[in-house]
Coordinates of C-alpha atoms and ligand atoms in Angstrom, one line a residue:
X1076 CA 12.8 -20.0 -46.1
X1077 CA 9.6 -18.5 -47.1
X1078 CA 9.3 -16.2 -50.8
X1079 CA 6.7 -14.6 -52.2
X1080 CA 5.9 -14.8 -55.4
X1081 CA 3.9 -11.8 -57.4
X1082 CA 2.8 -11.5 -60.7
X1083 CA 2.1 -7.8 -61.6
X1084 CA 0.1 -5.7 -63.2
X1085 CA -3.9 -6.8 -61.8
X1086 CA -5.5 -3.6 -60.3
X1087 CA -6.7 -4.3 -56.8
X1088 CA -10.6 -3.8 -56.0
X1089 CA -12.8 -5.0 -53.2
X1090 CA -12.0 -4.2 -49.2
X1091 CA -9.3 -4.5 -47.1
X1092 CA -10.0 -5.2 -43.3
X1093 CA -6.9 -2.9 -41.3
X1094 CA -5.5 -4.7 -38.6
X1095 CA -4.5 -3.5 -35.0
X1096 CA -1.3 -1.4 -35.0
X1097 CA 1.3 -3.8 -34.3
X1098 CA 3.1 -0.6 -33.0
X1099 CA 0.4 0.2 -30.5
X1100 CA 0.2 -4.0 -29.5
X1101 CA 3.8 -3.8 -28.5
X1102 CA 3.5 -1.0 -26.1
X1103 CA 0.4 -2.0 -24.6
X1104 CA 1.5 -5.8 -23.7
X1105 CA 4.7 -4.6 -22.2
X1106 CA 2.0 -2.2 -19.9
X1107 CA 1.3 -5.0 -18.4
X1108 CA 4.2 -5.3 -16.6
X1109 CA 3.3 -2.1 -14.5
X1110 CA -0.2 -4.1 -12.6
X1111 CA -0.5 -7.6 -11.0
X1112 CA -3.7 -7.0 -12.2
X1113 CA -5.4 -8.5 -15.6
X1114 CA -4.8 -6.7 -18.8
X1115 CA -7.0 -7.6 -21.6
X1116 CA -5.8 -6.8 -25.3
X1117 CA -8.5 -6.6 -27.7
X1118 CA -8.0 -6.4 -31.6
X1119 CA -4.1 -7.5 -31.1
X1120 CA -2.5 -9.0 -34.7
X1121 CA -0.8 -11.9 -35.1
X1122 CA 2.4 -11.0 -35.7
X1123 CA 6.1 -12.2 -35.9
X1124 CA 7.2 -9.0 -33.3
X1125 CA 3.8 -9.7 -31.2
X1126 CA 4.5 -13.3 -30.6
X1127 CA 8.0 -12.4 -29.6
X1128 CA 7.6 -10.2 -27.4
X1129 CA 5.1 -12.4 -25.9
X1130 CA 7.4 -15.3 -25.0
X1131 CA 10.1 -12.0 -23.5
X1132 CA 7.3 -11.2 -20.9
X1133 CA 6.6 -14.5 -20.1
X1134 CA 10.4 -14.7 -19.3
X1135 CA 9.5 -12.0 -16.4
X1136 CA 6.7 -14.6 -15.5
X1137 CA 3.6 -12.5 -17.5
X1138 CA 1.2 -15.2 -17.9
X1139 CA -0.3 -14.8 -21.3
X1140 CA -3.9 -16.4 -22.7
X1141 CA -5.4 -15.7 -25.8
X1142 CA -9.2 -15.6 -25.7
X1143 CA -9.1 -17.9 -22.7
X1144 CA -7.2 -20.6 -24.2
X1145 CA -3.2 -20.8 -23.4
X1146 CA -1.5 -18.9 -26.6
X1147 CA -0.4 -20.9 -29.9
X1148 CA 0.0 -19.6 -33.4
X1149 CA -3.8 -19.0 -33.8
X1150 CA -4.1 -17.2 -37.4
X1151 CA -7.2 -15.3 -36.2
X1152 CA -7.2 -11.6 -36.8
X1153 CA -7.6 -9.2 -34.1
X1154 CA -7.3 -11.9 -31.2
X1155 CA -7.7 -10.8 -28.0
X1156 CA -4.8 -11.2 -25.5
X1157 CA -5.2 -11.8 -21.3
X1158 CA -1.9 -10.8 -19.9
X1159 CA -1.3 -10.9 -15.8
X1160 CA 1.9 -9.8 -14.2
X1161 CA 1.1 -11.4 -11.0
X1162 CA 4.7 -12.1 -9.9
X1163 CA 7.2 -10.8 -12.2
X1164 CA 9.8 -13.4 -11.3
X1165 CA 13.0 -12.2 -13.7
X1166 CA 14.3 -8.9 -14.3
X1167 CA 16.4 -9.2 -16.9
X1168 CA 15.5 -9.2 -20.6
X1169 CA 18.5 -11.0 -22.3
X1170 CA 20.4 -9.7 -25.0
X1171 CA 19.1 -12.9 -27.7
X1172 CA 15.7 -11.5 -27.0
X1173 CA 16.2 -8.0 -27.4
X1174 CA 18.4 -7.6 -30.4
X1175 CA 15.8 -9.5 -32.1
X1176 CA 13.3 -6.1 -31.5
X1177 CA 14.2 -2.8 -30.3
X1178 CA 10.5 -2.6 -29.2
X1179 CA 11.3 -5.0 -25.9
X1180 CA 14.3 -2.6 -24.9
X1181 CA 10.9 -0.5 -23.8
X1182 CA 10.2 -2.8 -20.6
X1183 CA 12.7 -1.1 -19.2
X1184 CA 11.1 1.6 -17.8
X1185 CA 7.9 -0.4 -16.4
X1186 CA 10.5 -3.0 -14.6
X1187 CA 12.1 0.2 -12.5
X1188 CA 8.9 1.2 -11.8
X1189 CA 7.6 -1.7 -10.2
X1190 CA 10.2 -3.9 -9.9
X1191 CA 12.6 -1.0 -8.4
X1192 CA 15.6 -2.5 -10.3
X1193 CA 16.1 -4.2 -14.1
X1194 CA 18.7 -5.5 -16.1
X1195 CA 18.0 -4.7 -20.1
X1196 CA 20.1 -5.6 -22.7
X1197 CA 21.0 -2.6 -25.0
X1198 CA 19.3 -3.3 -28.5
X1199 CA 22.3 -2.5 -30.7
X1200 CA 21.9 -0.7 -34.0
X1201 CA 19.3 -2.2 -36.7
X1202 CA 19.2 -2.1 -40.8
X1203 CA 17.6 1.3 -40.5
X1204 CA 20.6 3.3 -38.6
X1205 CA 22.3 3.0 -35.3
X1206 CA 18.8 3.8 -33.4
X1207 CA 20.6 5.0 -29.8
X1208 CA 18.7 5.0 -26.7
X1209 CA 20.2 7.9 -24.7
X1210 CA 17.1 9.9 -24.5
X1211 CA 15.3 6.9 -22.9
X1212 CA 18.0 6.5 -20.2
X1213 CA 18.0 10.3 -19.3
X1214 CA 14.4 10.5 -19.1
X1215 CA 14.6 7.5 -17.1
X1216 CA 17.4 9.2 -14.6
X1217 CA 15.6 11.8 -14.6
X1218 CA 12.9 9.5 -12.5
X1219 CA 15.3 9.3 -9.6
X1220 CA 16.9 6.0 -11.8
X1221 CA 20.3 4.9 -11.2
X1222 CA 21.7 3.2 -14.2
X1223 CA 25.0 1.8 -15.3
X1224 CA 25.9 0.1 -18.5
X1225 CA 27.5 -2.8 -18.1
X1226 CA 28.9 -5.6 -20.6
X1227 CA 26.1 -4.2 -23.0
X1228 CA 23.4 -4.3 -20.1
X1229 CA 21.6 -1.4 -18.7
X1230 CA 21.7 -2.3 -15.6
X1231 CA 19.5 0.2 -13.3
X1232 CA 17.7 0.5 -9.8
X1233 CA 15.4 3.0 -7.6
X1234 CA 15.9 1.5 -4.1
X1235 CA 12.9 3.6 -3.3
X1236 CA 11.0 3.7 -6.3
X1237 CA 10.9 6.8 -9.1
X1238 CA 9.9 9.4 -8.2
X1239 CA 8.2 12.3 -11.1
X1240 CA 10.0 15.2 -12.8
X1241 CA 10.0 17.7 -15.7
X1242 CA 11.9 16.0 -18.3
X1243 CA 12.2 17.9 -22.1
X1244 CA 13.1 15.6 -24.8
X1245 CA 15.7 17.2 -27.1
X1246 CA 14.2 15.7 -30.3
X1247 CA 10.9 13.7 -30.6
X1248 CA 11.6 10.0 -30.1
X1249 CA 8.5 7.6 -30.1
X1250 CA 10.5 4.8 -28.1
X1251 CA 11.9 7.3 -25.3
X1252 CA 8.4 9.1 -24.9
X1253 CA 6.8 5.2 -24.3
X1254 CA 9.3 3.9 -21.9
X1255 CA 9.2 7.2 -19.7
X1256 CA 5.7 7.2 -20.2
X1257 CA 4.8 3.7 -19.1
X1258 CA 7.1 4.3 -15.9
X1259 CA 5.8 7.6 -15.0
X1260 CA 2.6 6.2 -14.8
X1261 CA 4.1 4.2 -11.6
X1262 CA 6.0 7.2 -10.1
X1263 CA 5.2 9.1 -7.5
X1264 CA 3.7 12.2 -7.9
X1265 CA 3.6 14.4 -11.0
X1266 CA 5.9 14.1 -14.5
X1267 CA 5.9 16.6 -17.4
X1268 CA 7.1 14.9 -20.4
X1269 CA 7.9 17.9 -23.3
X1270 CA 8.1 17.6 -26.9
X1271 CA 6.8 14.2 -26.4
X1272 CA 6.0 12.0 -29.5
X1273 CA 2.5 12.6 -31.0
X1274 CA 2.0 9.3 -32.6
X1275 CA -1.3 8.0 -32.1
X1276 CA -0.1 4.4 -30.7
X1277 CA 1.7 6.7 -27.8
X1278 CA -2.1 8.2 -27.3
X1279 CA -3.5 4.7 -27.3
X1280 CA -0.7 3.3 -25.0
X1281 CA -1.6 6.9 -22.5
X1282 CA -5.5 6.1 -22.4
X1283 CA -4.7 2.3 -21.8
X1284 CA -3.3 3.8 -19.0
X1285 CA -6.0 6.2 -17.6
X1286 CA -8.0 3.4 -17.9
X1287 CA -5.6 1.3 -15.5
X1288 CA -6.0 4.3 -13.5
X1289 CA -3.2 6.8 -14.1
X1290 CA -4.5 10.5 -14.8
X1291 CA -2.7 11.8 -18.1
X1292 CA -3.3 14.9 -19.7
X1293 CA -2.8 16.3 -23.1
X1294 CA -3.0 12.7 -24.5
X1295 CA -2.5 13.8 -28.1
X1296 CA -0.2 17.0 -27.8
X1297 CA 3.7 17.3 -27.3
X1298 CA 3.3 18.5 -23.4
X1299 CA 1.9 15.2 -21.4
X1300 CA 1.3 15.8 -17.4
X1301 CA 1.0 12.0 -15.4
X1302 CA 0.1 11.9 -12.1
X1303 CA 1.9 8.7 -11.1
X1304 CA -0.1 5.8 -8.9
X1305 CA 1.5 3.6 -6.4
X1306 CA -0.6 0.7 -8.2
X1307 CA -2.5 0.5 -11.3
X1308 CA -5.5 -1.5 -11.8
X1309 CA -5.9 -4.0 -14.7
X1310 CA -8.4 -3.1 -17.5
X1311 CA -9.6 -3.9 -20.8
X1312 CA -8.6 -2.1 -24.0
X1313 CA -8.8 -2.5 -27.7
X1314 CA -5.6 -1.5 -29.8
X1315 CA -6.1 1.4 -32.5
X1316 CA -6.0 0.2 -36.1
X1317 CA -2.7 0.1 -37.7
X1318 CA -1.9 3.7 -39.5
X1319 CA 1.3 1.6 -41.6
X1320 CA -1.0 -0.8 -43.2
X1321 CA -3.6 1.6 -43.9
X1322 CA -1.3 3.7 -45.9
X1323 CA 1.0 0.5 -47.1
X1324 CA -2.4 -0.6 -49.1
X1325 CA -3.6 2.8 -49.7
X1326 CA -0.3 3.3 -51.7
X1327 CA -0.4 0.0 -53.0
X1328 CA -4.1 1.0 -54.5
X1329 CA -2.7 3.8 -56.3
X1330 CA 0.1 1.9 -58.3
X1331 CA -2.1 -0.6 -59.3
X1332 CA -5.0 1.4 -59.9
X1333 CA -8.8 0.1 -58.6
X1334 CA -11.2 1.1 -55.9
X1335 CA -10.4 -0.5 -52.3
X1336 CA -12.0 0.0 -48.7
X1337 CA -9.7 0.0 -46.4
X1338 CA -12.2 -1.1 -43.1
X1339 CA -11.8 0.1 -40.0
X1340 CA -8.9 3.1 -41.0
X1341 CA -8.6 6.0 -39.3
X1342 CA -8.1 9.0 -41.8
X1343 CA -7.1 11.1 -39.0
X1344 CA -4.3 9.0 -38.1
X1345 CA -2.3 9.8 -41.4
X1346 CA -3.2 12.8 -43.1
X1347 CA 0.1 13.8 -44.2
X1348 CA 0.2 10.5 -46.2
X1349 CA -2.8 10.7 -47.4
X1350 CA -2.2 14.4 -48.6
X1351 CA 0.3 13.3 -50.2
X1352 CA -1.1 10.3 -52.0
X1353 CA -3.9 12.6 -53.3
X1354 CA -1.2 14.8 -54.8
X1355 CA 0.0 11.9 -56.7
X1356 CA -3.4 11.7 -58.4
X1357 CA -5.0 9.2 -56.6
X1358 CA -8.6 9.6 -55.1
X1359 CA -9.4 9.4 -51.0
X1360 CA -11.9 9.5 -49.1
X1361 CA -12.7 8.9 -45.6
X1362 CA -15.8 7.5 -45.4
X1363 CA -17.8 5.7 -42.2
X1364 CA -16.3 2.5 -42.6
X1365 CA -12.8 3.7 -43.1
X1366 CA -11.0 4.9 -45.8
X1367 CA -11.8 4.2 -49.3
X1368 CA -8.5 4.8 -51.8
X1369 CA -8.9 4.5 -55.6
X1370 CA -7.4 5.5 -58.8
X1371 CA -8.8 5.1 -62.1
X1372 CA -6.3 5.7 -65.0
X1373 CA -4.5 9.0 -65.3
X1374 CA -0.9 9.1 -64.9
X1375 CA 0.4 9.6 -61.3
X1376 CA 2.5 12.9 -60.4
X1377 CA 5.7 13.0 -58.9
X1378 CA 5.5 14.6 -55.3
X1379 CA 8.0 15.6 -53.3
X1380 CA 8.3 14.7 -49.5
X1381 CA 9.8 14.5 -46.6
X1382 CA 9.2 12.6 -43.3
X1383 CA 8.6 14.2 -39.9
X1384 CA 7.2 13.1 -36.8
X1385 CA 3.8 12.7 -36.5
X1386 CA 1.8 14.8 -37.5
X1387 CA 4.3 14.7 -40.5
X1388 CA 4.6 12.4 -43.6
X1389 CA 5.7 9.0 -41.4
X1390 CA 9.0 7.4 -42.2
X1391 CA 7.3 3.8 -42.1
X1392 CA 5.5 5.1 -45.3
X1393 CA 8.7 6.4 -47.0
X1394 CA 9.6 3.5 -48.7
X1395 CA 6.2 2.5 -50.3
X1396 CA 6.0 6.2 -51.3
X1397 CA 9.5 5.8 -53.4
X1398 CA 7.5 2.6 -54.7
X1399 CA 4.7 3.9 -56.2
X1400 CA 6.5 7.3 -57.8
X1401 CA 9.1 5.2 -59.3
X1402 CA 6.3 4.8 -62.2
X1403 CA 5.7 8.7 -61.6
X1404 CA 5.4 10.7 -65.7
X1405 CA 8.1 13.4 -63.8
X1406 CA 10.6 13.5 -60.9
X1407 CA 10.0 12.9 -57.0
X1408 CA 11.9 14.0 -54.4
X1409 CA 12.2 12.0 -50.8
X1410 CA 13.8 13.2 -48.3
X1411 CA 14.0 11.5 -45.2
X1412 CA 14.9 13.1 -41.7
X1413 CA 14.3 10.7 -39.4
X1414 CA 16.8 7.8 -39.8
X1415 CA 19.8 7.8 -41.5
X1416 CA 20.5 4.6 -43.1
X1417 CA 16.5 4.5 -44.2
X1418 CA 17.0 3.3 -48.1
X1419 CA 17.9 -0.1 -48.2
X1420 CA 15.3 -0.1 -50.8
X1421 CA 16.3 1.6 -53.4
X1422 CA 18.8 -1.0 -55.0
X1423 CA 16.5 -3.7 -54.9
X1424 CA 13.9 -1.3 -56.6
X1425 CA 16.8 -0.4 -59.1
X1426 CA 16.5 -4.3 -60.0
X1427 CA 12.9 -3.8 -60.9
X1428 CA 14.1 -1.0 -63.4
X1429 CA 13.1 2.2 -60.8
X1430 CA 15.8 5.1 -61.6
X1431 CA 16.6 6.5 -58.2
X1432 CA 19.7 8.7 -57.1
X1433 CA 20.7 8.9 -53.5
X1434 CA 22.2 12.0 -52.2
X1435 CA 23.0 12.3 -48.5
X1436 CA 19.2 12.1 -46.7
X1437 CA 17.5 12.7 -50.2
X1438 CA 16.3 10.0 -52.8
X1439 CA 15.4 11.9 -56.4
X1440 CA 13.0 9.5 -58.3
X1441 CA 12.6 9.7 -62.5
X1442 CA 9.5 8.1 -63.4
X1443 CA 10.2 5.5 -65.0
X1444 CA 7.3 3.8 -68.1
X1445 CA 7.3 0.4 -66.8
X1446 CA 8.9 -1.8 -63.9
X1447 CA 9.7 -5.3 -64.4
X1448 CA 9.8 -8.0 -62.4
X1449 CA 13.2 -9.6 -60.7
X1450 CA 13.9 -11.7 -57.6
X1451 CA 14.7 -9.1 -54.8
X1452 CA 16.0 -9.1 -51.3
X1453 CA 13.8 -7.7 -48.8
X1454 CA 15.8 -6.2 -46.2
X1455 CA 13.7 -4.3 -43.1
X1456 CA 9.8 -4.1 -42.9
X1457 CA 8.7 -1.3 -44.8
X1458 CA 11.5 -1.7 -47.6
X1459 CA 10.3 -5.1 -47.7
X1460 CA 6.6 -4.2 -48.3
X1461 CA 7.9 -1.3 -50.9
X1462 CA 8.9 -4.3 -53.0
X1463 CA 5.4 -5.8 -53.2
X1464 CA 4.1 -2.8 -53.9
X1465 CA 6.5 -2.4 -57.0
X1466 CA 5.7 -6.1 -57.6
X1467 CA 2.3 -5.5 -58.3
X1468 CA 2.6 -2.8 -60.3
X1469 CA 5.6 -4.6 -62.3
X1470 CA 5.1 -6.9 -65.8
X1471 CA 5.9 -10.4 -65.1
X1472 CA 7.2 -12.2 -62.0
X1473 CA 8.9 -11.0 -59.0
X1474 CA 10.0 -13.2 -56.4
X1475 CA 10.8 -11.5 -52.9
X1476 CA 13.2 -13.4 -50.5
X1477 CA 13.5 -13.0 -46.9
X1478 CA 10.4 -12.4 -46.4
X1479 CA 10.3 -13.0 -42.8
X1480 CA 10.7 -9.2 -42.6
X1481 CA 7.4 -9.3 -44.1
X1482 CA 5.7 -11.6 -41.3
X1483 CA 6.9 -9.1 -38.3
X1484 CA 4.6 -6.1 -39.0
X1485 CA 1.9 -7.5 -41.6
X1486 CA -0.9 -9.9 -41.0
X1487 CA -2.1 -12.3 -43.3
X1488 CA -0.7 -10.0 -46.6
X1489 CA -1.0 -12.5 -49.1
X1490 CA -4.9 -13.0 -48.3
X1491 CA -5.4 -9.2 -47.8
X1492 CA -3.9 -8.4 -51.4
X1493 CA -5.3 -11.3 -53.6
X1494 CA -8.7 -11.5 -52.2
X1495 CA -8.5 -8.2 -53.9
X1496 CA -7.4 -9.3 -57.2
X1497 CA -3.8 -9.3 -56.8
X1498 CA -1.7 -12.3 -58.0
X1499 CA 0.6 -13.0 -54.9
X1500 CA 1.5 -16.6 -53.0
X1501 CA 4.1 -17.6 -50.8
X1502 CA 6.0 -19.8 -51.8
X1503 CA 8.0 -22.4 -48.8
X1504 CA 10.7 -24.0 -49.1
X1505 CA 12.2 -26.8 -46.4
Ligands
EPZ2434 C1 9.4 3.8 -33.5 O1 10.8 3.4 -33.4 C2 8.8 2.7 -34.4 N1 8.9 1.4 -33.7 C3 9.4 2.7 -35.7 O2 8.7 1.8 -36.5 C4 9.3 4.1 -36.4 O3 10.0 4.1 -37.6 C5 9.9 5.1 -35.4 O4 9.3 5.0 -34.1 C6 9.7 6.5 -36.0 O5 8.3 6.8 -36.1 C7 7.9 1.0 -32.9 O6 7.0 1.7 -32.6 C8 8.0 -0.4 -32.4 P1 12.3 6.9 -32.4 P2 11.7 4.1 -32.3 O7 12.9 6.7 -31.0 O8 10.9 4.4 -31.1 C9 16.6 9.0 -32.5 C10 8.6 -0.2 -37.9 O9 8.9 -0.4 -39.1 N2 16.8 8.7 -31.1 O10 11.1 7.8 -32.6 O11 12.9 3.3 -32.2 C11 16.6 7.8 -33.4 O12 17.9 7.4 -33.7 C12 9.5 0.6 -37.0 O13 7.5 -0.5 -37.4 C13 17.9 9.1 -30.4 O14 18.7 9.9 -30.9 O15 12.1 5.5 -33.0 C14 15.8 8.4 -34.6 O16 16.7 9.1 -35.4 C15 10.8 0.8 -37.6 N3 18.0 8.8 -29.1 C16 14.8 9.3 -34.0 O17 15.3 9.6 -32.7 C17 17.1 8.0 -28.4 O18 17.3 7.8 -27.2 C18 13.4 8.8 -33.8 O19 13.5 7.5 -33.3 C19 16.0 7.6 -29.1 C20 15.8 7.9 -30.5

């Protein structure tokens, strides 16, 4: 199983290209599964989560080539994916596929909606918290949707197809606003999805779809109106850059100090983070070719945050956050209101020498003067890239396993970091 190794304390300097948004990727592919028509995925990273979800769809018979050639593990960034749902030829996305990522528990919706029936496995709970889905199946009834749950299967039909409605989501869910999304797009007539999610990669998903010819507006606000299509058209569409990974190095900048460009960043898309990363000292600005992040001495000062939805502080920046105040000259505050188990974190930072208390939903931080390196576990995504972040900022060696975790949500890491000074290899083992 791969590590990865880190030797702290180099400042990083030089530019970081931003990949697509592997949260916008995941969405789009499975959009394919509402046209027999070509879909063509520009920009799309190659990613542990991506290439899954690849092999699911072609289990409902989505042929899948990659810049014209059949798909492999090409390590090119930003490749661009051709997906056709000529025939979908199985409706049922087993439960080995789907427990491996929450994120394919979302072709549910398009399935109904063209397929008229679907069997999904339910995703089960994850290392983050128990993650339900019941705001996804009631938007879905709401559709005209008849679904049972059956020996963990949701197993659901619309005989005559769905059919739009008002649905109002009782708290913002980013999966539950994709899923009704995608099949509203295929219903007939009009649906008026309230307090939907605001995150760009639902905006990105929504104009992917005006483009396949649905009509969607208030793309970008919490009210979205779709005026369903009995078919949609194929089309081509490049996925917005990845908001996580912006901020992930931004963050990372600030601990180690250094001047980095992060290319290709949209400022826009995480303001609340940024905000916050300016209060800890750091220096940002959003410049033509992205984002450019540096700090330059000076100590960094605590903050205190919280995450929201978007447009709030975003809970897949939480953890890094926690990283780079552990080294804070004061006390931080972190709340988290989003998911409930969200701090798997913390005791592998403890190992690095972070002080941390855990009350409830809130993490208090005490600067600590130095971190030093350990081997650590990581344990989910973002926790996982938290600990390279306190690795680089740590004196000596620390040695991260499981880093599989690592290879679902960021492309090519190692390269990215130590082309900008940063001491880090992967280390495998048989
Ligand atoms: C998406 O997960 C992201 N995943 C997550 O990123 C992200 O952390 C999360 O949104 C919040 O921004 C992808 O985009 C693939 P939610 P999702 O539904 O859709 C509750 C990463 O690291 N809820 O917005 O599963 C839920 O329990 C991942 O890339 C219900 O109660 O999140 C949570 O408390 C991790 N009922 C809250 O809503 C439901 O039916 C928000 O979850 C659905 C959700």
């Amino acid at each position: 199983m791969d590590r990865i190794k880190i030797v702290g304390g180099q400042q990083l300097n030089g530019t970081i290209p931003i990949s697509g948004a592997k949260n916008a990727a995941l969405p789009l592919m499975i959009a394919s599964l509402l046209t027999d028509d070509r879909l063509s995925l520009k920009n799309v990273p190659n990613l542990a989560d991506v290439n899954l979800l690849a092999r699911i769809l072609r289990n409902h018979g989505v042929d899948l080539a990659v810049d014209g050639k059949r798909s492999g593990p090409a390590p090119y960034l930003g490749e661009t994916f051709h997906l056709t749902a000529r025939d979908i030829v199985d409706t049922t996305a087993p439960y080995e596929m789907v427990s491996r990522m929450r994120a394919s528990f979302w072709v549910l919706g398009p399935l109904i909606a063209r397929m008229r029936k679907a069997r999904v496995s339910l995703p089960g709970g994850c290392a983050i918290g128990t993650r339900p889905v019941d705001m996804h199946l009631s938007g879905l009834r709401a559709l005209g949707a008849e679904i049972d749950i059956d020996e963990g299967y949701v197993i659901a039909k619309a005989p005559n197809g769905l059919v739009g409605n008002r649905i109002t989501f009782p708290k913002v869910s980013v999966g539950a606003t994709h899923n009704v999304l995608l099949a509203a797009a295929l219903a007939k007539g009009e649906t008026l999805i309230e307090n939907a999610a605001r995150e760009p990669e639902i905006g990105d998903v929504a104009e992917c779809l005006v483009k396949m010819g649905a009509q969607i507006d208030g793309i970008g606000t919490s009210t979205l109106r779709i005026q369903g299509r009995d078919r949609l058209e194929g089309a081509v569409h490049s996925v917005v850059p990845d908001r996580i990974e912006t901020g992930t190095f931004a963050f990372a900048v600030a601990a180690t100090g250094g001047e980095v460009l992060l290319e290709g960043a949209r400022a826009e898309h995480l303001q609340a983070a940024l905000d916050a990363l300016k209060r800890t000292g750091a220096s940002v600005e959003a410049v033509p070719e992205g984002i450019r992040v540096s700090r330059q001495g000076g100590e960094i000062t605590p903050v205190t945050v919280e995450t929201q939805p978007f447009p709030g502080f975003p809970t897949d920046l939480q953890a890094q956050m926690m990283a780079l105040v552990t080294r804070a000259n004061g006390t931080s505050v972190i709340s988290e209101t989003i998911f409930e188990n969200r701090f798997m974190h913390v005791q592998e930072l403890a190992r690095l020498g972070a002080d941390i208390q855990l009350h409830g939903d809130t993490a208090t931080i005490t600067g600590v003067k130095a971190l030093r390196g350990a081997p650590v576990m990581a344990t989910d995504l973002r926790a996982s890239v938290s600990l390279v972040i306190a690795g680089l900022m740590a004196e000596g060696e620390t040695l991260i396993n499981r880093v599989y975790h690592l290879d679902r949500g960021f492309e090519r890491l190692e390269e990215k970091l130590s082309r900008c000074g940063a001491i880090i290899t992967r280390v495998s083992e048989g």
